Tab-separated table of C-alpha atoms in Angstrom:
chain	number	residue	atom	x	y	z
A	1	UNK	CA	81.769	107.709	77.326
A	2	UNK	CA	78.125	107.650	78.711
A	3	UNK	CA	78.236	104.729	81.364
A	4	UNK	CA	74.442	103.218	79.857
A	5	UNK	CA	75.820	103.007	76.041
A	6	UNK	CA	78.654	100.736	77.245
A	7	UNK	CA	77.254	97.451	74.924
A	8	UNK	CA	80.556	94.920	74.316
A	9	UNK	CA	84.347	95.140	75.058
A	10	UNK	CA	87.215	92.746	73.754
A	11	UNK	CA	90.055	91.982	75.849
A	12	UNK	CA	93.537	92.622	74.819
A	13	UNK	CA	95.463	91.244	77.768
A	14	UNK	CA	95.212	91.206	81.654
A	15	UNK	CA	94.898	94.848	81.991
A	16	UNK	CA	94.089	95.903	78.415
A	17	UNK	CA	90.536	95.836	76.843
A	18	UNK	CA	88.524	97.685	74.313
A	19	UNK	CA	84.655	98.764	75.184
A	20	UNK	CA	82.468	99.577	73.059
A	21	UNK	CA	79.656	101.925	72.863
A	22	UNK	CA	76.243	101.783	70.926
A	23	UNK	CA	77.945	100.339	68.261
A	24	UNK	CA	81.341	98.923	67.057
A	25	UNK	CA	81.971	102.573	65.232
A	26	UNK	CA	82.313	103.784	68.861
A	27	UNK	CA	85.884	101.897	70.733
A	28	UNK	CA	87.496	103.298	73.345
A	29	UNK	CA	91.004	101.755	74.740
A	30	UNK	CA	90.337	100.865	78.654
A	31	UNK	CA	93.616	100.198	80.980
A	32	UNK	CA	92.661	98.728	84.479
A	33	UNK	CA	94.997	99.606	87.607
A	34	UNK	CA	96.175	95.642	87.770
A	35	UNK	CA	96.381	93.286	85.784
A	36	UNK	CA	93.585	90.434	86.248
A	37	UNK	CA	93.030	86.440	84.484
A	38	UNK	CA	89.375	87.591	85.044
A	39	UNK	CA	89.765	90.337	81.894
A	40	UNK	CA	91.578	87.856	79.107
A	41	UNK	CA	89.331	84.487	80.228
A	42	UNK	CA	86.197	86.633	79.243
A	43	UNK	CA	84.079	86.160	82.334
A	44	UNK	CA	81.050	88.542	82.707
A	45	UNK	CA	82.068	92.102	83.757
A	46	UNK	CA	80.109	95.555	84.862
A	47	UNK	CA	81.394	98.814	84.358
A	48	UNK	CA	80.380	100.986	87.411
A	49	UNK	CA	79.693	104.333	87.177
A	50	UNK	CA	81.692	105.317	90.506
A	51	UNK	CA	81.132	108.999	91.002
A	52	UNK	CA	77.806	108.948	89.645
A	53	UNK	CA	78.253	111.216	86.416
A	54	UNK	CA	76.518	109.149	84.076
A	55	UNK	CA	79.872	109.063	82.748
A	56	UNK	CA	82.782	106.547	82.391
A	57	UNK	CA	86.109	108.136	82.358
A	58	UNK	CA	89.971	106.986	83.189
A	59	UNK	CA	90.768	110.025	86.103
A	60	UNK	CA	87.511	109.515	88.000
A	61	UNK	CA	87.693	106.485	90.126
A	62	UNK	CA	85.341	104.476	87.669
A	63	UNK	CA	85.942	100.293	88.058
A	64	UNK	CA	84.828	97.381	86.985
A	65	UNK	CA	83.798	94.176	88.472
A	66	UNK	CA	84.011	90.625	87.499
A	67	UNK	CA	81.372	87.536	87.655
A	68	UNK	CA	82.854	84.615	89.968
A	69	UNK	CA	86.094	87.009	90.340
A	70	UNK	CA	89.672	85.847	90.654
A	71	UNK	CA	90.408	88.522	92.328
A	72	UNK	CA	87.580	90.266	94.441
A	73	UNK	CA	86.459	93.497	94.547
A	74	UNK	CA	86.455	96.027	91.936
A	75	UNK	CA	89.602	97.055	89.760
A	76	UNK	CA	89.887	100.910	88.532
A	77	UNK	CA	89.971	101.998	84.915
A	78	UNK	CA	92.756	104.089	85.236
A	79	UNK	CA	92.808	105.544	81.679
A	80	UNK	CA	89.729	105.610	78.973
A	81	UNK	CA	90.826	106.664	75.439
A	82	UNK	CA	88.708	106.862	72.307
A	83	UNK	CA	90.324	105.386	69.343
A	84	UNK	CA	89.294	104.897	65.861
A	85	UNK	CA	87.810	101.542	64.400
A	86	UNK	CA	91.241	101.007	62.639
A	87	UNK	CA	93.379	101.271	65.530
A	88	UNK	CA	90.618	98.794	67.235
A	89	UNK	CA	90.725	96.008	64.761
A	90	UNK	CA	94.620	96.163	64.435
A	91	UNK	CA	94.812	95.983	68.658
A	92	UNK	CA	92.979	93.095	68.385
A	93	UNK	CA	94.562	91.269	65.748
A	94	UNK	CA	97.764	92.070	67.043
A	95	UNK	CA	96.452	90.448	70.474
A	96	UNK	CA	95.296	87.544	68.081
A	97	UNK	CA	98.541	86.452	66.449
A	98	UNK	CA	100.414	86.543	70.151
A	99	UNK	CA	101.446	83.077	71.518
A	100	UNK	CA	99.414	81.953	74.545
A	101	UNK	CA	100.814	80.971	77.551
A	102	UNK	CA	100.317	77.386	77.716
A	103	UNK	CA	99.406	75.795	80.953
A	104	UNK	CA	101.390	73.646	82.960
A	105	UNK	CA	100.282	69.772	83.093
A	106	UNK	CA	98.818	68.328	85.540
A	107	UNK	CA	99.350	64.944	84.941
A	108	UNK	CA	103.087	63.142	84.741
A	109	UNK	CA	103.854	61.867	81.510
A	110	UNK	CA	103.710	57.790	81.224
A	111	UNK	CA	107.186	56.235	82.362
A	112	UNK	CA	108.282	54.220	79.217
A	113	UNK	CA	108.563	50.389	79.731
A	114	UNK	CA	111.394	48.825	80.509
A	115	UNK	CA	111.327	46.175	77.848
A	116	UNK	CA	110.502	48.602	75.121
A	117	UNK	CA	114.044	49.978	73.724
A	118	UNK	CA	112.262	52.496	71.567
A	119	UNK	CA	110.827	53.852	74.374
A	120	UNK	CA	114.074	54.439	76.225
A	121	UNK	CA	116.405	55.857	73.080
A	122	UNK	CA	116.215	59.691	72.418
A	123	UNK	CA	113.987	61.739	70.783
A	124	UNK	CA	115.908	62.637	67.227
A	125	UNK	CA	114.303	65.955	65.878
């Protein structure tokens, strides 16, 4: 994939993402080396052209880097696969109907008061 065509990608996961060329008709199936929040929160990324080909590839040391990075530095594609604009919009709906990992409170929920005997029976489901 020519490194200037690169328009829009779509994460999947952490490590998984789809990029786009020109247009949607043109997906390609991106694996980074690890896995990163940065990739599935959707924070601004550049693909860099590491070898200076004009070319993005998945054997060629080509990375990308993150906006306001979680992790810093840049994190290598380490495979670049076209795929067809089927197998794209059934990735990502697939990666749509997964459950999200829910994140842990921060805040202790509300002790229940002593005088209130509701409060202090149970839960029945």
């Amino acid at each position: 994939m020519f490194s200037v065509v690169v328009k829009d990608w779509a994460a999947l996961d952490e490590q998984r993402f789809i990029i786009y060329g020109l247009t949607r008709h043109e997906p390609y199936l991106a694996t980074l080396f690890f896995p990163t929040p940065d990739l599935i929160n959707n924070i601004g990324m550049v693909v860099i052209d590491d070898d200076h080909n004009g070319r993005i590839c998945g054997q060629s040391g080509d990375s990308v880097q993150f906006r306001n990075p979680t992790i810093p530095g840049r994190n290598t594609i380490t495979s670049l696969q076209k795929i067809t604009e089927e197998e794209a919009k059934a990735l990502l709906a697939e990666h749509a109907r997964r459950p999200r990992k829910e994140k842990a409170a921060t805040q202790k929920p509300a002790e229940p008061a002593a005088q209130d005997p509701v409060a202090l029976t149970p839960a029945t489901q």
